[in-house]
Amino acid sequence: MLYKCVKCGGEAAVRIDYATVGFCKECFKEFFERKVRSTVLKYAMIKPNDRVLVAVSGGKDSSSLLFALRKVFPDLKIEAFHINLGIKGYSKESEHKVSELAEYAKTNLTIFDLEKELGISIEDFKNTVYRRKICAPCGVVKRYLINKVAYEKGFTKVATAHTLDDTVALLFNGYLHGDVNGIVRLKPVLPSTHTKLVAKIKPLWEVTDKECLFYALFCDLPYITEPCPLGGETTKMRERKELISELSTKIRGFKHIFLKSHTKRMLPLLETSVNMLPLIECELCGMPSSERICAFCKRMRLLK
Ligand code: AMP
Ligand code: FES
Ligand code: ZN
C-alpha cells in the first residue's frame, strides 16, 4: 500500500506502524524532534541553566539523540562524551564517527580512552570470570565513567540514548523474573540521590529504534552500523526485541501501551514498595556506591 505523508501530502518515505501513518523525510524529522522536545518537557528533564552531557556511543540512537537535542534546544549547554573501550575493529571506528558527529552538530566532545587513561581495554575482561559475557562489566565501566566525568566537569544532567524498545525489552525481562528493584529503576528521569551522582535523563524514552534509524539516515548523521563484536546489545536483548516486535504485529501499539502503563500506573505504585538504600562512598575511589567497594572498583580489581 502506498502511503502519503500525513502532514504535507507528499510521497511518504517512512511508515509509522503503530499509528498507521506515513511521513516524507522532512516531516518525519520534524515529527521526531517534536517527540523528543515533548518528552523532555513532559518529564521536566531539563531546566534552562542545566549543563547536559550526552553519552554518545557512535551508534544510530545516541547520534540521533545528540543531534536532535542540539536542534530542539539550540541555547542549551550541551556537550558530548564518548568512551573508547579499546575493542579491536570497533572502538577506533566508533570514536571516528563520534568525532565526525560532534563536528557536524557543532558540539564540544570529550573522549575518554580506556587504554590511555586506565591502561586497560574492555577486552581484558575476557581473561576473567566474565569470559565471553563482557557486556556486564562493560556496562558497569560505562555507567561509572559517564557519571564520574559528568560530575568532575560540573554537568548537572547526563543524557543517555535508551529508546522505547530498550525500555520495553528490559521491562519484559524485569516482569518475567520479578525483578522489582530493576523495574523501579526504569524511569525517564533518575534524580540525583548523592552529591557525586549526576541526574540521568532519557529523552528517547518515547521513540523507537526504527525512528532513530530513520532520523539518523534522513539527517545524514555519521554513525557506526556494525554491532559491537563482543555482543554489544546482547543476543538475549535482540531476541527479546524481536519477540516484542512480533507481539506488536498482533496487538497494535503493544510497546507504547506497555510503556505508558508502566510509567503512569505501575511505577508510582512500585516506588512506594521499594526501599532504596542510601548511597555511601566507595572506600577506594570515593564515588557513590551501595556497598563499601563500588561495582567499578570491584571490576578493576579483577584485571589486576
Ligand atoms: P548500553 O549500555 O550499551 O545500552 O548503553 C547505554 C547508554 O550509554 C547509551 O544509550 C549511550 O547513551 C551510552 N553509551 C553507550 N556506549 C557508550 C560509549 N562508548 N561512550 C559513551 N556513551 C556510551
Ligand atoms: Fe560493551 Fe560491546 S560495547 S561489550
Ligand atoms: Zn570505587
Tab-separated table of C-alpha atoms and ligand atoms in Angstrom:
chain	number	residue	atom	x	y	z
A	1	MET	CA	0.000	0.000	0.000
A	2	LEU	CA	1.379	3.404	-0.962
A	3	TYR	CA	1.385	5.918	1.868
A	4	LYS	CA	1.174	9.668	1.669
A	5	CYS	CA	2.813	12.000	4.158
A	6	VAL	CA	0.189	12.738	6.769
A	7	LYS	CA	1.457	16.321	7.082
A	8	CYS	CA	2.217	17.609	3.601
A	9	GLY	CA	0.530	15.022	1.361
A	10	GLY	CA	3.799	14.264	-0.463
A	11	GLU	CA	5.144	10.763	-1.001
A	12	ALA	CA	5.851	9.034	2.312
A	13	ALA	CA	9.424	7.868	2.962
A	14	VAL	CA	8.621	6.113	6.228
A	15	ARG	CA	5.579	4.465	7.747
A	16	ILE	CA	4.883	4.559	11.485
A	17	ASP	CA	3.415	1.092	12.121
A	18	TYR	CA	1.747	1.741	15.456
A	19	ALA	CA	-0.091	4.829	14.194
A	20	THR	CA	-0.549	3.666	10.571
A	21	VAL	CA	0.620	6.960	9.144
A	22	GLY	CA	3.403	7.898	6.771
A	23	PHE	CA	5.799	10.844	6.657
A	24	CYS	CA	8.061	12.280	3.998
A	25	LYS	CA	11.690	12.842	5.060
A	26	GLU	CA	11.333	16.472	6.151
A	27	CYS	CA	8.052	15.959	8.021
A	28	PHE	CA	9.477	12.869	9.719
A	29	LYS	CA	12.457	14.847	11.026
A	30	GLU	CA	10.034	17.420	12.457
A	31	PHE	CA	7.884	14.648	13.967
A	32	PHE	CA	10.940	13.082	15.642
A	33	GLU	CA	12.209	16.386	17.002
A	34	ARG	CA	8.744	17.309	18.299
A	35	LYS	CA	8.597	13.991	20.106
A	36	VAL	CA	11.997	14.488	21.740
A	37	ARG	CA	11.019	18.010	22.749
A	38	SER	CA	7.656	16.952	24.193
A	39	THR	CA	9.298	14.079	26.143
A	40	VAL	CA	11.875	16.455	27.637
A	41	LEU	CA	9.147	18.924	28.620
A	42	LYS	CA	6.639	16.297	29.834
A	43	TYR	CA	9.090	14.803	32.316
A	44	ALA	CA	10.752	18.152	33.145
A	45	MET	CA	14.093	16.626	32.146
A	46	ILE	CA	15.993	19.849	31.597
A	47	LYS	CA	15.968	23.254	33.272
A	48	PRO	CA	17.224	26.348	31.399
A	49	ASN	CA	20.529	26.573	33.279
A	50	ASP	CA	21.334	22.868	33.220
A	51	ARG	CA	24.576	21.658	31.643
A	52	VAL	CA	23.883	18.413	29.821
A	53	LEU	CA	26.482	15.768	28.993
A	54	VAL	CA	25.239	13.483	26.216
A	55	ALA	CA	26.739	9.979	26.312
A	56	VAL	CA	27.422	9.030	22.700
A	57	SER	CA	28.446	5.533	21.617
A	58	GLY	CA	28.752	6.136	17.869
A	59	GLY	CA	25.570	4.147	17.126
A	60	LYS	CA	22.380	5.447	15.492
A	61	ASP	CA	20.446	6.057	18.730
A	62	SER	CA	22.921	8.250	20.577
A	63	SER	CA	23.877	10.066	17.351
A	64	SER	CA	20.187	10.909	16.835
A	65	LEU	CA	19.908	11.957	20.470
A	66	LEU	CA	22.792	14.427	20.326
A	67	PHE	CA	21.707	15.912	17.009
A	68	ALA	CA	18.024	16.238	17.950
A	69	LEU	CA	18.790	17.836	21.347
A	70	ARG	CA	21.109	20.318	19.666
A	71	LYS	CA	18.429	21.189	17.136
A	72	VAL	CA	15.487	21.363	19.536
A	73	PHE	CA	17.280	23.275	22.306
A	74	PRO	CA	19.846	25.428	20.489
A	75	ASP	CA	20.573	27.591	23.546
A	76	LEU	CA	21.083	24.730	25.959
A	77	LYS	CA	24.607	23.967	27.219
A	78	ILE	CA	25.186	20.532	25.701
A	79	GLU	CA	28.426	18.608	25.285
A	80	ALA	CA	29.154	15.093	24.038
A	81	PHE	CA	31.075	12.367	25.823
A	82	HIS	CA	32.495	9.169	24.356
A	83	ILE	CA	34.415	6.285	25.888
A	84	ASN	CA	36.869	4.478	23.644
A	85	LEU	CA	36.586	0.938	25.017
A	86	GLY	CA	39.625	-0.421	23.158
A	87	ILE	CA	37.676	-3.095	21.246
A	88	LYS	CA	39.607	-4.214	18.160
A	89	GLY	CA	37.882	-3.484	14.873
A	90	TYR	CA	35.171	-1.429	16.563
A	91	SER	CA	36.262	1.257	19.026
A	92	LYS	CA	38.503	3.191	16.634
A	93	GLU	CA	35.703	3.448	14.079
A	94	SER	CA	33.166	4.379	16.799
A	95	GLU	CA	35.410	7.191	18.037
A	96	HIS	CA	35.900	8.398	14.482
A	97	LYS	CA	32.116	8.527	13.879
A	98	VAL	CA	31.520	10.337	17.176
A	99	SER	CA	34.183	12.930	16.300
A	100	GLU	CA	32.532	13.485	12.899
A	101	LEU	CA	29.130	13.765	14.544
A	102	ALA	CA	30.314	16.270	17.150
A	103	GLU	CA	31.726	18.436	14.398
A	104	TYR	CA	28.506	18.127	12.360
A	105	ALA	CA	26.397	19.009	15.417
A	106	LYS	CA	28.847	21.777	16.422
A	107	THR	CA	29.239	20.307	19.888
A	108	ASN	CA	32.245	20.015	22.195
A	109	LEU	CA	33.359	16.441	22.652
A	110	THR	CA	35.314	14.771	25.461
A	111	ILE	CA	36.847	11.393	24.707
A	112	PHE	CA	37.876	9.034	27.486
A	113	ASP	CA	40.280	6.414	26.150
A	114	LEU	CA	40.372	3.394	28.468
A	115	GLU	CA	43.806	2.334	27.253
A	116	LYS	CA	45.381	5.796	27.657
A	117	GLU	CA	43.651	6.749	30.919
A	118	LEU	CA	43.466	3.445	32.781
A	119	GLY	CA	45.821	1.170	30.824
A	120	ILE	CA	43.054	-1.354	30.130
A	121	SER	CA	40.820	-2.488	27.303
A	122	ILE	CA	37.300	-3.794	27.833
A	123	GLU	CA	38.534	-6.959	26.060
A	124	ASP	CA	40.765	-7.684	29.099
A	125	PHE	CA	37.630	-8.953	30.848
A	126	LYS	CA	37.859	-11.990	28.528
A	127	ASN	CA	40.515	-13.321	30.927
A	128	THR	CA	38.269	-13.016	33.974
A	129	VAL	CA	35.182	-14.884	35.190
A	130	TYR	CA	33.176	-12.948	32.608
A	131	ARG	CA	34.926	-14.720	29.691
A	132	ARG	CA	32.594	-14.086	26.750
A	133	LYS	CA	29.927	-12.191	28.696
A	134	ILE	CA	31.718	-8.875	28.603
A	135	CYS	CA	28.583	-6.716	28.303
A	136	ALA	CA	28.032	-6.891	32.080
A	137	PRO	CA	31.372	-5.380	33.215
A	138	CYS	CA	31.328	-3.111	30.150
A	139	GLY	CA	28.004	-1.648	31.332
A	140	VAL	CA	29.415	-1.067	34.832
A	141	VAL	CA	32.529	0.669	33.463
A	142	LYS	CA	30.488	2.867	31.103
A	143	ARG	CA	27.922	3.911	33.729
A	144	TYR	CA	30.662	4.721	36.249
A	145	LEU	CA	32.812	6.770	33.874
A	146	ILE	CA	29.905	8.671	32.337
A	147	ASN	CA	28.817	9.748	35.830
A	148	LYS	CA	32.345	10.469	37.105
A	149	VAL	CA	33.320	12.620	34.147
A	150	ALA	CA	29.978	14.466	34.256
A	151	TYR	CA	30.412	15.101	37.985
A	152	GLU	CA	34.042	16.234	37.702
A	153	LYS	CA	33.276	18.568	34.812
A	154	GLY	CA	30.316	20.144	36.608
A	155	PHE	CA	27.481	18.843	34.403
A	156	THR	CA	24.054	18.808	36.030
A	157	LYS	CA	22.436	16.163	33.777
A	158	VAL	CA	23.607	13.124	31.831
A	159	ALA	CA	21.521	12.187	28.785
A	160	THR	CA	21.623	8.602	27.540
A	161	ALA	CA	20.079	7.155	24.390
A	162	HIS	CA	17.834	4.473	25.863
A	163	THR	CA	14.919	4.082	23.446
A	164	LEU	CA	11.356	2.871	23.950
A	165	ASP	CA	12.431	-0.538	22.551
A	166	ASP	CA	15.283	-0.780	25.083
A	167	THR	CA	12.989	0.045	27.998
A	168	VAL	CA	10.206	-2.307	26.886
A	169	ALA	CA	12.684	-5.186	26.439
A	170	LEU	CA	14.140	-4.516	29.909
A	171	LEU	CA	10.650	-4.252	31.402
A	172	PHE	CA	9.690	-7.552	29.804
A	173	ASN	CA	12.712	-9.241	31.423
A	174	GLY	CA	12.051	-7.478	34.714
A	175	TYR	CA	8.468	-8.714	34.927
A	176	LEU	CA	9.448	-12.193	33.746
A	177	HIS	CA	11.906	-12.559	36.622
A	178	GLY	CA	10.053	-10.437	39.187
A	179	ASP	CA	12.985	-8.044	39.421
A	180	VAL	CA	11.114	-5.239	41.207
A	181	ASN	CA	14.293	-3.252	42.003
A	182	GLY	CA	15.300	-3.339	38.354
A	183	ILE	CA	11.820	-2.324	37.160
A	184	VAL	CA	11.705	0.641	39.548
A	185	ARG	CA	14.931	1.999	38.045
A	186	LEU	CA	13.358	2.101	34.564
A	187	LYS	CA	12.285	5.724	34.557
A	188	PRO	CA	12.629	8.647	32.149
A	189	VAL	CA	14.469	10.637	34.844
A	190	LEU	CA	16.709	9.266	37.572
A	191	PRO	CA	17.217	12.111	40.039
A	192	SER	CA	20.483	12.579	41.869
A	193	THR	CA	20.495	10.810	45.241
A	194	HIS	CA	24.085	11.732	46.191
A	195	THR	CA	26.152	14.871	45.625
A	196	LYS	CA	28.520	12.932	43.354
A	197	LEU	CA	25.720	11.276	41.379
A	198	VAL	CA	24.579	13.324	38.386
A	199	ALA	CA	20.867	13.045	37.464
A	200	LYS	CA	20.187	10.875	34.398
A	201	ILE	CA	17.662	11.681	31.691
A	202	LYS	CA	16.387	9.602	28.762
A	203	PRO	CA	14.991	11.941	26.082
A	204	LEU	CA	14.421	8.984	23.684
A	205	TRP	CA	12.029	7.372	26.212
A	206	GLU	CA	9.127	7.532	23.728
A	207	VAL	CA	10.878	6.961	20.404
A	208	THR	CA	11.568	3.584	18.845
A	209	ASP	CA	14.825	2.117	17.476
A	210	LYS	CA	13.346	2.328	13.987
A	211	GLU	CA	12.523	6.020	14.389
A	212	CYS	CA	16.125	6.690	15.486
A	213	LEU	CA	17.403	4.830	12.451
A	214	PHE	CA	15.294	6.886	10.047
A	215	TYR	CA	16.182	10.132	11.811
A	216	ALA	CA	19.908	9.318	11.592
A	217	LEU	CA	19.522	8.393	7.908
A	218	PHE	CA	17.408	11.406	6.932
A	219	CYS	CA	19.734	13.830	8.752
A	220	ASP	CA	22.819	12.172	7.174
A	221	LEU	CA	24.330	11.626	10.601
A	222	PRO	CA	27.639	9.793	10.873
A	223	TYR	CA	27.109	6.596	12.857
A	224	ILE	CA	28.598	3.118	13.063
A	225	THR	CA	26.438	0.413	11.508
A	226	GLU	CA	28.272	-2.701	12.708
A	227	PRO	CA	27.300	-4.062	16.125
A	228	CYS	CA	29.906	-4.493	18.845
A	229	PRO	CA	31.849	-7.719	18.061
A	230	LEU	CA	31.737	-8.693	21.744
A	231	GLY	CA	27.976	-8.898	21.806
A	232	GLY	CA	27.074	-5.243	22.238
A	233	GLU	CA	23.361	-5.389	22.574
A	234	THR	CA	23.406	-8.957	23.832
A	235	THR	CA	21.810	-11.703	21.812
A	236	LYS	CA	19.196	-12.080	24.559
A	237	MET	CA	18.170	-8.429	24.251
A	238	ARG	CA	17.997	-8.702	20.476
A	239	GLU	CA	15.826	-11.801	20.733
A	240	ARG	CA	13.554	-10.060	23.238
A	241	LYS	CA	13.162	-7.089	20.905
A	242	GLU	CA	12.266	-9.401	18.008
A	243	LEU	CA	9.680	-11.186	20.118
A	244	ILE	CA	8.164	-7.883	21.251
A	245	SER	CA	8.053	-6.617	17.662
A	246	GLU	CA	6.159	-9.769	16.723
A	247	LEU	CA	3.719	-9.192	19.581
A	248	SER	CA	3.246	-5.649	18.316
A	249	THR	CA	2.030	-7.002	14.962
A	250	LYS	CA	-0.737	-8.880	16.825
A	251	ILE	CA	-1.531	-6.234	19.452
A	252	ARG	CA	-1.272	-2.854	17.779
A	253	GLY	CA	0.589	-0.316	19.832
A	254	PHE	CA	1.762	-3.009	22.283
A	255	LYS	CA	5.114	-1.366	23.042
A	256	HIS	CA	3.598	2.081	23.588
A	257	ILE	CA	0.764	0.722	25.733
A	258	PHE	CA	3.197	-1.313	27.847
A	259	LEU	CA	5.482	1.683	28.385
A	260	LYS	CA	2.585	4.010	29.211
A	261	SER	CA	1.068	1.574	31.720
A	262	HIS	CA	4.473	1.193	33.341
A	263	THR	CA	5.214	4.923	33.549
A	264	LYS	CA	1.774	6.112	34.592
A	265	ARG	CA	0.285	3.230	36.573
A	266	MET	CA	2.841	0.691	37.762
A	267	LEU	CA	5.854	2.865	38.562
A	268	PRO	CA	4.122	5.128	41.119
A	269	LEU	CA	2.808	2.039	42.940
A	270	LEU	CA	6.053	0.092	42.829
A	271	GLU	CA	8.096	3.057	44.008
A	272	THR	CA	6.225	3.139	47.290
A	273	SER	CA	7.051	-0.510	47.952
A	274	VAL	CA	10.799	-0.416	47.296
A	275	ASN	CA	13.214	0.947	49.865
A	276	MET	CA	16.304	2.290	48.162
A	277	LEU	CA	19.310	2.111	50.477
A	278	PRO	CA	21.130	5.430	50.911
A	279	LEU	CA	24.365	5.577	48.944
A	280	ILE	CA	27.732	5.662	50.683
A	281	GLU	CA	31.158	6.492	49.234
A	282	CYS	CA	33.400	3.767	47.847
A	283	GLU	CA	36.412	3.204	50.124
A	284	LEU	CA	38.740	3.036	47.135
A	285	CYS	CA	37.587	5.763	44.756
A	286	GLY	CA	35.192	7.889	46.821
A	287	MET	CA	32.401	7.699	44.271
A	288	PRO	CA	28.805	6.811	45.291
A	289	SER	CA	28.157	3.153	45.958
A	290	SER	CA	25.620	0.938	47.705
A	291	GLU	CA	28.468	-1.191	49.124
A	292	ARG	CA	31.877	-0.491	50.723
A	293	ILE	CA	33.644	-1.083	47.408
A	294	CYS	CA	31.815	0.125	44.304
A	295	ALA	CA	30.983	-2.086	41.315
A	296	PHE	CA	33.605	-0.333	39.165
A	297	CYS	CA	36.473	-0.805	41.640
A	298	LYS	CA	35.492	-4.466	42.062
A	299	ARG	CA	35.697	-4.976	38.279
A	300	MET	CA	39.052	-3.142	38.119
A	301	ARG	CA	40.444	-5.426	40.833
A	302	LEU	CA	39.663	-8.409	38.603
A	303	LEU	CA	42.009	-7.045	35.962
A	304	LYS	CA	44.956	-6.592	38.316
B	1	AMP	P1	24.383	0.395	26.613
B	1	AMP	O1	24.845	0.036	27.978
B	1	AMP	O2	25.331	-0.001	25.514
B	1	AMP	O3	22.960	0.045	26.337
B	1	AMP	O4	24.426	1.997	26.573
B	1	AMP	C1	23.583	2.770	27.368
B	1	AMP	C2	23.801	4.230	27.010
B	1	AMP	O5	25.143	4.594	27.310
B	1	AMP	C3	23.630	4.527	25.523
B	1	AMP	O6	22.289	4.843	25.260
B	1	AMP	C4	24.553	5.684	25.287
B	1	AMP	O7	23.909	6.906	25.597
B	1	AMP	C5	25.654	5.451	26.306
B	1	AMP	N1	26.862	4.798	25.733
B	1	AMP	C6	26.978	3.538	25.261
B	1	AMP	N2	28.246	3.294	24.852
B	1	AMP	C7	28.952	4.429	25.084
B	1	AMP	C8	30.316	4.831	24.868
B	1	AMP	N3	31.220	4.002	24.334
B	1	AMP	N4	30.659	6.079	25.231
B	1	AMP	C9	29.767	6.937	25.777
B	1	AMP	N5	28.482	6.619	25.998
B	1	AMP	C10	28.072	5.386	25.648
B	2	FES	FE1	30.253	-3.174	25.733
B	2	FES	FE2	30.413	-4.250	23.349
B	2	FES	S1	30.064	-2.202	23.827
B	2	FES	S2	30.672	-5.223	25.267
B	3	ZN	ZN	35.080	2.726	43.679
